[in-house]
Short mmCIF file of C-alpha atoms in Angstrom, two decimals:
data_model
loop_
_atom_site.label_atom_id
_atom_site.label_comp_id
_atom_site.label_asym_id
_atom_site.label_seq_id
_atom_site.Cartn_x
_atom_site.Cartn_y
_atom_site.Cartn_z
CA UNK A 1 0.00 0.00 0.00
CA UNK A 2 2.76 2.39 1.01
CA UNK A 3 4.78 1.48 -2.06
CA UNK A 4 1.75 2.09 -4.27
CA UNK A 5 1.24 5.49 -2.72
CA UNK A 6 4.89 6.33 -3.29
CA UNK A 7 4.64 5.31 -6.92
CA UNK A 8 1.62 7.53 -7.42
CA UNK A 9 3.43 10.41 -5.78
CA UNK A 10 6.43 9.80 -8.00
CA UNK A 11 4.16 10.17 -10.99
CA UNK A 12 3.06 13.62 -9.88
CA UNK A 13 5.66 15.96 -11.29
CA UNK A 14 5.71 19.70 -10.87
CA UNK A 15 8.22 21.73 -12.80
CA UNK A 16 9.48 24.86 -11.12
CA UNK A 17 11.92 27.19 -12.83
CA UNK A 18 15.11 28.18 -11.10
CA UNK A 19 16.07 31.76 -11.84
CA UNK A 20 19.76 30.91 -11.79
CA UNK A 21 19.37 28.81 -14.92
CA UNK A 22 18.55 29.39 -18.53
CA UNK A 23 14.92 28.82 -19.47
CA UNK A 24 15.73 25.51 -21.08
CA UNK A 25 17.60 24.22 -18.09
CA UNK A 26 14.97 25.51 -15.72
CA UNK A 27 12.25 23.49 -17.35
CA UNK A 28 13.81 20.08 -17.41
CA UNK A 29 15.24 19.23 -14.02
CA UNK A 30 13.05 20.77 -11.31
CA UNK A 31 10.83 18.22 -9.67
CA UNK A 32 8.92 19.11 -6.51
CA UNK A 33 10.62 17.22 -3.69
CA UNK A 34 8.60 14.79 -1.61
CA UNK A 35 7.03 16.43 1.42
CA UNK A 36 8.94 15.82 4.64
CA UNK A 37 5.60 15.64 6.43
CA UNK A 38 4.57 12.28 4.98
CA UNK A 39 4.44 9.71 7.80
CA UNK A 40 4.75 12.37 10.47
CA UNK A 41 2.19 13.97 12.80
CA UNK A 42 0.33 16.82 11.13
CA UNK A 43 1.69 20.11 12.52
CA UNK A 44 -0.70 21.79 14.92
CA UNK A 45 -2.26 25.11 13.91
CA UNK A 46 -4.87 27.54 15.05
CA UNK A 47 -6.26 29.74 12.29
CA UNK A 48 -9.16 32.13 11.83
CA UNK A 49 -12.13 31.06 9.77
CA UNK A 50 -14.17 33.45 7.64
CA UNK A 51 -16.38 34.31 10.61
CA UNK A 52 -13.39 35.32 12.70
CA UNK A 53 -13.60 32.18 14.81
CA UNK A 54 -10.42 30.35 15.82
CA UNK A 55 -10.20 26.84 14.44
CA UNK A 56 -7.50 24.41 15.53
CA UNK A 57 -6.39 21.17 13.95
CA UNK A 58 -6.89 19.60 17.36
CA UNK A 59 -10.62 20.35 17.06
CA UNK A 60 -10.71 17.52 14.53
CA UNK A 61 -8.85 14.97 16.61
CA UNK A 62 -9.99 11.45 15.75
CA UNK A 63 -11.26 12.48 12.30
CA UNK A 64 -9.65 11.54 9.00
CA UNK A 65 -9.28 14.77 7.09
CA UNK A 66 -7.73 16.66 4.22
CA UNK A 67 -5.97 19.96 4.84
CA UNK A 68 -6.21 21.65 1.45
CA UNK A 69 -4.14 24.77 0.74
CA UNK A 70 -5.64 26.83 -2.07
CA UNK A 71 -5.60 30.36 -3.46
CA UNK A 72 -8.19 32.65 -4.97
CA UNK A 73 -5.97 33.05 -8.07
CA UNK A 74 -5.62 29.29 -8.49
CA UNK A 75 -7.85 27.83 -11.20
CA UNK A 76 -6.91 24.17 -10.55
CA UNK A 77 -7.78 24.68 -6.89
CA UNK A 78 -11.27 25.70 -7.96
CA UNK A 79 -11.64 22.51 -9.94
CA UNK A 80 -10.61 20.44 -6.95
CA UNK A 81 -12.59 22.17 -4.21
CA UNK A 82 -16.05 21.08 -5.38
CA UNK A 83 -14.71 17.52 -5.45
CA UNK A 84 -13.53 17.89 -1.86
CA UNK A 85 -16.92 19.32 -0.97
CA UNK A 86 -18.60 16.30 -2.55
CA UNK A 87 -16.36 13.87 -0.67
CA UNK A 88 -16.83 15.70 2.61
CA UNK A 89 -20.54 14.91 2.30
CA UNK A 90 -20.16 11.44 0.81
CA UNK A 91 -17.83 10.25 3.57
CA UNK A 92 -19.25 12.29 6.43
CA UNK A 93 -20.52 9.10 8.07
CA UNK A 94 -16.89 7.96 8.28
CA UNK A 95 -16.04 11.13 10.16
CA UNK A 96 -14.21 12.54 7.16
CA UNK A 97 -13.59 16.28 7.20
CA UNK A 98 -12.02 18.84 4.89
CA UNK A 99 -10.26 22.01 5.99
CA UNK A 100 -9.56 24.59 3.31
CA UNK A 101 -6.64 26.88 4.08
CA UNK A 102 -6.45 30.03 1.95
CA UNK A 103 -2.87 30.78 0.97
CA UNK A 104 -3.56 34.31 -0.25
CA UNK A 105 -5.43 35.45 2.83
CA UNK A 106 -4.34 39.01 2.09
CA UNK A 107 -7.04 39.35 -0.57
CA UNK A 108 -9.52 39.62 2.29
CA UNK A 109 -12.34 37.61 3.78
CA UNK A 110 -14.98 38.98 1.43
CA UNK A 111 -13.20 37.82 -1.71
CA UNK A 112 -12.43 34.44 -0.18
CA UNK A 113 -15.99 33.98 1.04
CA UNK A 114 -17.33 34.95 -2.38
CA UNK A 115 -15.10 32.36 -4.04
CA UNK A 116 -16.01 29.66 -1.54
CA UNK A 117 -19.71 30.38 -2.00
CA UNK A 118 -19.41 30.25 -5.80
CA UNK A 119 -17.70 26.89 -5.51
CA UNK A 120 -20.40 25.55 -3.21
CA UNK A 121 -17.92 24.97 -0.41
CA UNK A 122 -19.43 24.55 3.04
CA UNK A 123 -16.47 22.96 4.82
CA UNK A 124 -14.39 25.28 7.03
CA UNK A 125 -12.28 27.76 5.10
CA UNK A 126 -9.42 29.14 7.16
CA UNK A 127 -7.03 32.03 6.64
CA UNK A 128 -3.46 30.88 6.46
CA UNK A 129 -0.62 32.44 8.39
CA UNK A 130 3.14 32.29 7.97
CA UNK A 131 3.52 29.73 10.74
CA UNK A 132 1.12 27.26 9.13
CA UNK A 133 2.66 27.85 5.71
CA UNK A 134 6.15 27.23 7.05
CA UNK A 135 5.03 24.05 8.82
CA UNK A 136 3.11 22.60 5.88
CA UNK A 137 4.46 24.12 2.70
CA UNK A 138 8.07 24.85 3.67
CA UNK A 139 9.42 26.75 0.67
CA UNK A 140 6.90 25.41 -1.81
CA UNK A 141 4.42 27.77 -3.43
CA UNK A 142 2.57 25.13 -5.40
CA UNK A 143 -1.20 25.23 -5.20
CA UNK A 144 -3.30 23.25 -4.66
CA UNK A 145 -1.43 21.32 -1.99
CA UNK A 146 -3.28 18.71 0.06
CA UNK A 147 -2.30 16.86 3.22
CA UNK A 148 -4.21 13.67 4.04
CA UNK A 149 -4.33 13.17 7.79
CA UNK A 150 -5.61 9.93 9.31
CA UNK A 151 -7.56 9.53 12.56
CA UNK A 152 -4.36 9.27 14.56
CA UNK A 153 -3.22 12.67 13.28
CA UNK A 154 -0.55 11.30 10.97
CA UNK A 155 0.02 12.68 7.48
CA UNK A 156 -0.27 9.65 5.22
CA UNK A 157 -0.21 11.39 1.84
CA UNK A 158 0.73 14.75 0.35
CA UNK A 159 -0.23 15.88 -3.13
CA UNK A 160 0.80 18.95 -5.08
CA UNK A 161 -1.25 20.06 -8.05
CA UNK A 162 -4.52 18.87 -9.45
CA UNK A 163 -4.94 15.17 -10.14
CA UNK A 164 -7.86 13.12 -11.44
CA UNK A 165 -10.99 13.08 -9.32
CA UNK A 166 -10.97 9.31 -8.88
CA UNK A 167 -7.40 9.47 -7.63
CA UNK A 168 -8.40 12.08 -5.07
CA UNK A 169 -11.30 9.93 -3.90
CA UNK A 170 -9.00 6.91 -3.60
CA UNK A 171 -6.73 8.93 -1.32
CA UNK A 172 -9.70 9.97 0.79
CA UNK A 173 -10.66 6.30 1.17
CA UNK A 174 -7.08 5.37 2.07
CA UNK A 175 -7.06 8.13 4.67
CA UNK A 176 -10.28 6.85 6.23
CA UNK A 177 -9.05 3.26 6.14
CA UNK A 178 -5.62 4.11 7.52
CA UNK A 179 -7.09 5.60 10.61
CA UNK A 180 -9.21 2.51 11.18
CA UNK A 181 -6.23 0.13 11.25
CA UNK B 1 18.21 32.17 -36.27
CA UNK B 2 19.91 35.51 -35.66
CA UNK B 3 16.74 36.80 -34.05
CA UNK B 4 16.62 33.77 -31.74
CA UNK B 5 20.24 34.36 -30.75
CA UNK B 6 19.53 38.00 -29.95
CA UNK B 7 16.46 37.01 -27.95
CA UNK B 8 18.39 34.42 -25.95
CA UNK B 9 21.24 36.84 -25.33
CA UNK B 10 18.76 39.40 -24.08
CA UNK B 11 17.14 36.88 -21.80
CA UNK B 12 20.45 35.82 -20.34
CA UNK B 13 21.57 39.42 -19.94
CA UNK B 14 18.59 40.40 -17.86
CA UNK B 15 18.18 37.14 -15.95
CA UNK B 16 20.52 37.96 -13.08
CA UNK B 17 19.21 41.50 -12.78
CA UNK B 18 15.56 40.56 -12.68
CA UNK B 19 16.13 37.82 -10.15
CA UNK B 20 17.92 40.18 -7.81
CA UNK B 21 15.22 42.82 -8.20
CA UNK B 22 12.53 40.29 -7.36
CA UNK B 23 14.28 39.35 -4.14
CA UNK B 24 14.02 42.97 -3.09
CA UNK B 25 10.41 43.37 -4.20
CA UNK B 26 8.81 40.39 -2.50
CA UNK B 27 7.76 40.18 1.12
CA UNK B 28 10.45 37.85 2.41
CA UNK B 29 9.94 35.12 -0.18
CA UNK B 30 11.85 31.96 0.64
CA UNK B 31 12.81 31.17 -2.94
CA UNK B 32 11.76 33.76 -5.51
CA UNK B 33 11.25 32.27 -8.91
CA UNK B 34 10.61 33.86 -12.27
CA UNK B 35 8.16 32.32 -14.67
CA UNK B 36 8.43 35.13 -17.21
CA UNK B 37 11.57 36.62 -18.72
CA UNK B 38 12.01 39.92 -20.50
CA UNK B 39 14.11 40.01 -23.64
CA UNK B 40 15.84 43.40 -23.52
CA UNK B 41 16.86 44.66 -26.94
CA UNK B 42 18.01 48.00 -28.27
CA UNK B 43 15.33 49.79 -30.25
CA UNK B 44 15.13 52.85 -32.40
CA UNK B 45 12.18 55.14 -33.20
CA UNK B 46 12.06 58.28 -35.32
CA UNK B 47 12.74 61.42 -33.25
CA UNK B 48 9.70 63.58 -32.72
CA UNK B 49 7.42 61.21 -34.61
CA UNK B 50 5.16 58.39 -33.48
CA UNK B 51 6.94 55.06 -33.15
CA UNK B 52 6.23 51.74 -31.51
CA UNK B 53 8.42 49.91 -28.99
CA UNK B 54 8.18 46.13 -28.92
CA UNK B 55 8.46 44.61 -25.46
CA UNK B 56 9.16 40.93 -25.86
CA UNK B 57 8.51 38.48 -23.05
CA UNK B 58 8.98 34.75 -22.72
CA UNK B 59 6.90 32.53 -20.46
CA UNK B 60 9.14 29.69 -19.32
CA UNK B 61 7.70 26.32 -20.38
CA UNK B 62 5.69 24.50 -19.14
CA UNK B 63 4.04 27.48 -17.52
CA UNK B 64 1.42 29.89 -18.76
CA UNK B 65 0.18 33.19 -17.34
CA UNK B 66 -3.22 34.82 -17.53
CA UNK B 67 -3.56 37.19 -20.46
CA UNK B 68 -4.42 40.86 -19.96
CA UNK B 69 -8.06 39.87 -20.31
CA UNK B 70 -8.60 36.57 -18.49
CA UNK B 71 -12.03 35.06 -18.79
CA UNK B 72 -12.75 35.23 -15.08
CA UNK B 73 -12.82 38.23 -12.78
CA UNK B 74 -11.26 36.00 -10.13
CA UNK B 75 -8.06 35.55 -12.12
CA UNK B 76 -5.19 38.02 -12.01
CA UNK B 77 -4.57 39.69 -15.40
CA UNK B 78 -1.11 40.39 -16.75
CA UNK B 79 -0.43 44.11 -16.55
CA UNK B 80 2.54 46.33 -17.19
CA UNK B 81 2.85 49.60 -15.27
CA UNK B 82 5.23 52.11 -16.88
CA UNK B 83 7.17 55.17 -15.81
CA UNK B 84 9.11 57.51 -18.07
CA UNK B 85 10.49 61.00 -18.27
CA UNK B 86 8.90 64.08 -19.85
CA UNK B 87 10.89 63.60 -23.06
CA UNK B 88 8.80 60.55 -23.85
CA UNK B 89 5.10 60.60 -24.59
CA UNK B 90 3.65 57.14 -24.38
CA UNK B 91 0.30 55.94 -25.65
CA UNK B 92 -1.82 53.08 -24.40
CA UNK B 93 -0.08 49.72 -24.22
CA UNK B 94 -1.27 47.21 -26.75
CA UNK B 95 -1.59 43.78 -25.13
CA UNK B 96 -1.80 40.79 -27.47
CA UNK B 97 -4.79 38.49 -27.48
CA UNK B 98 -4.33 35.41 -25.34
CA UNK B 99 -4.58 31.77 -26.32
CA UNK B 100 -7.49 29.62 -25.16
CA UNK B 101 -6.49 27.15 -22.48
CA UNK B 102 -8.29 24.53 -20.43
CA UNK B 103 -7.04 22.35 -17.64
CA UNK B 104 -7.32 18.71 -18.68
CA UNK B 105 -9.46 17.90 -15.66
CA UNK B 106 -11.89 20.72 -16.41
CA UNK B 107 -12.07 21.06 -20.20
CA UNK B 108 -15.35 22.97 -20.07
CA UNK B 109 -13.73 26.08 -18.57
CA UNK B 110 -11.82 28.11 -21.13
CA UNK B 111 -9.10 30.40 -19.85
CA UNK B 112 -7.21 33.04 -21.81
CA UNK B 113 -3.45 32.84 -21.37
CA UNK B 114 -0.03 33.79 -22.66
CA UNK B 115 2.40 30.93 -23.21
CA UNK B 116 5.79 30.91 -24.87
CA UNK B 117 6.65 34.29 -26.40
CA UNK B 118 4.37 37.31 -26.30
CA UNK B 119 4.95 40.93 -27.22
CA UNK B 120 3.47 44.13 -25.85
CA UNK B 121 3.51 47.18 -28.09
CA UNK B 122 4.04 50.64 -26.68
CA UNK B 123 3.37 53.66 -28.91
CA UNK B 124 5.83 56.46 -28.11
CA UNK B 125 6.88 59.83 -29.35
CA UNK B 126 10.25 60.98 -28.06
CA UNK B 127 12.74 63.78 -28.55
CA UNK B 128 16.06 62.92 -30.15
CA UNK B 129 18.41 60.99 -27.90
CA UNK B 130 18.51 57.96 -25.64
CA UNK B 131 15.55 57.25 -23.39
CA UNK B 132 14.55 54.77 -20.75
CA UNK B 133 11.09 53.55 -19.84
CA UNK B 134 10.85 51.59 -16.60
CA UNK B 135 8.09 49.14 -15.98
CA UNK B 136 6.79 46.46 -13.66
CA UNK B 137 5.10 43.47 -15.23
CA UNK B 138 2.62 41.83 -12.89
CA UNK B 139 1.58 38.29 -13.73
CA UNK B 140 0.41 35.04 -12.20
CA UNK B 141 1.60 31.70 -13.51
CA UNK B 142 0.23 28.18 -13.61
CA UNK B 143 1.20 24.92 -15.24
CA UNK B 144 -1.20 22.19 -16.28
CA UNK B 145 -2.05 21.22 -12.70
CA UNK B 146 -0.79 23.88 -10.31
CA UNK B 147 -0.64 27.61 -9.77
CA UNK B 148 1.93 29.89 -8.23
CA UNK B 149 1.66 33.22 -6.41
CA UNK B 150 1.54 36.49 -8.35
CA UNK B 151 4.94 37.82 -9.35
CA UNK B 152 6.40 41.10 -10.53
CA UNK B 153 9.12 41.47 -13.13
CA UNK B 154 11.04 44.75 -13.42
CA UNK B 155 11.46 45.87 -17.01
CA UNK B 156 13.80 48.51 -18.41
CA UNK B 157 13.23 49.57 -22.01
CA UNK B 158 16.13 51.50 -23.47
CA UNK B 159 15.63 53.07 -26.88
CA UNK B 160 17.02 55.74 -29.15
CA UNK B 161 15.02 58.37 -30.98
CA UNK B 162 16.86 59.67 -34.04
#
C-alpha cells in the first residue's frame, strides 16, 4: 500500500523554474521534492475562519481529514474544491472532514468567502498564516497542496497540483481506512 | 536564427538582474522564482514622430500566465505599469490576445493565457536621444495542474530616438 502510494506520488511531477538557470535548463530538471511531512504527525495550527472564529487542527482529533491549501488566483484549486466538498458529504458518516486553508489570505475575507460560495464549499475555510505555511508548505508555493491526515493525526499522503478526481477519492478512502487500522 | 540568438542573449543578460530585483520586491519570499523573462533589446524610433516599442517576453515552459483579459474576474490579469520622463510621450499599451487554455481535468472552462513568447507594443513619441522607460510586469503563472503566487518582473526599455 505504502509502495503504491509512493509510486503515485512519484508520478506527480511539478516543474518549477530556477532563476539561476537558462529557461531551457529551468524546465527540465526541477521536480517538486517529496514532502517531509509524509508519515509524520500533522503540525498543529490555530487559524481564523471566515467568521473570525479560531479553528484548531486539534478540534478535529480522531477524524480523518484533508488539509487543502488553495488560493483565490488558483484555477486548478477551484476545480478540486467542489470535489472535496462532494467527498466531505459522501464520507461524512466515516467522520471525514475537509479544511480549506487560503494561501492568499491578504485578498480579504470577502473575496475568499465569495469564491467559496461560488464553488459551493461549506467545509471550514481558514485564513493561512506564515507559521502554518512554514510548517506545511516549507518553501513550496505550489497550489493546490493537500495533506491527508488519518484519525491518529498522521500525514499519510501529500499531493501537489490537481490530479484526477478518482485518484483524489482513492486517497480519501485510504485516509479513512488508515485511521481505522 | 539571428533573431533567436539575440532574444536568448537578451534573456540571459537580464536574468541575473531581474532575479535580484525580485528578491528585493517580494515580502520575504523563501525562494523567488521567475516564470516570465524579459528580452531586452536596443530599439530605435524616429525622433519627434510616433513610433512603436516592442516589449518581448517569454513565459518559461511548461508554464502559462493569464492574459491581460482573463475570462474570469477571479483571475489576475497580466499588466505592465510604466514610468518615463517628460521627453517621452507614451500611448496606451497594446496587449496581445491570449490563447485559449483549459485544464485537462476541467475542459469545459476556457481560460485566456499567454504561453511561450508574447509581445506588448508601446506607442511612443520621443525627442532625439537615448531614453529609458521603466516598468513592472505583474503576472500570475500556472502549469497544467498547479498555480503559483503572483509575481512582478522589473522591465527597463532603453531606446534611441533619431
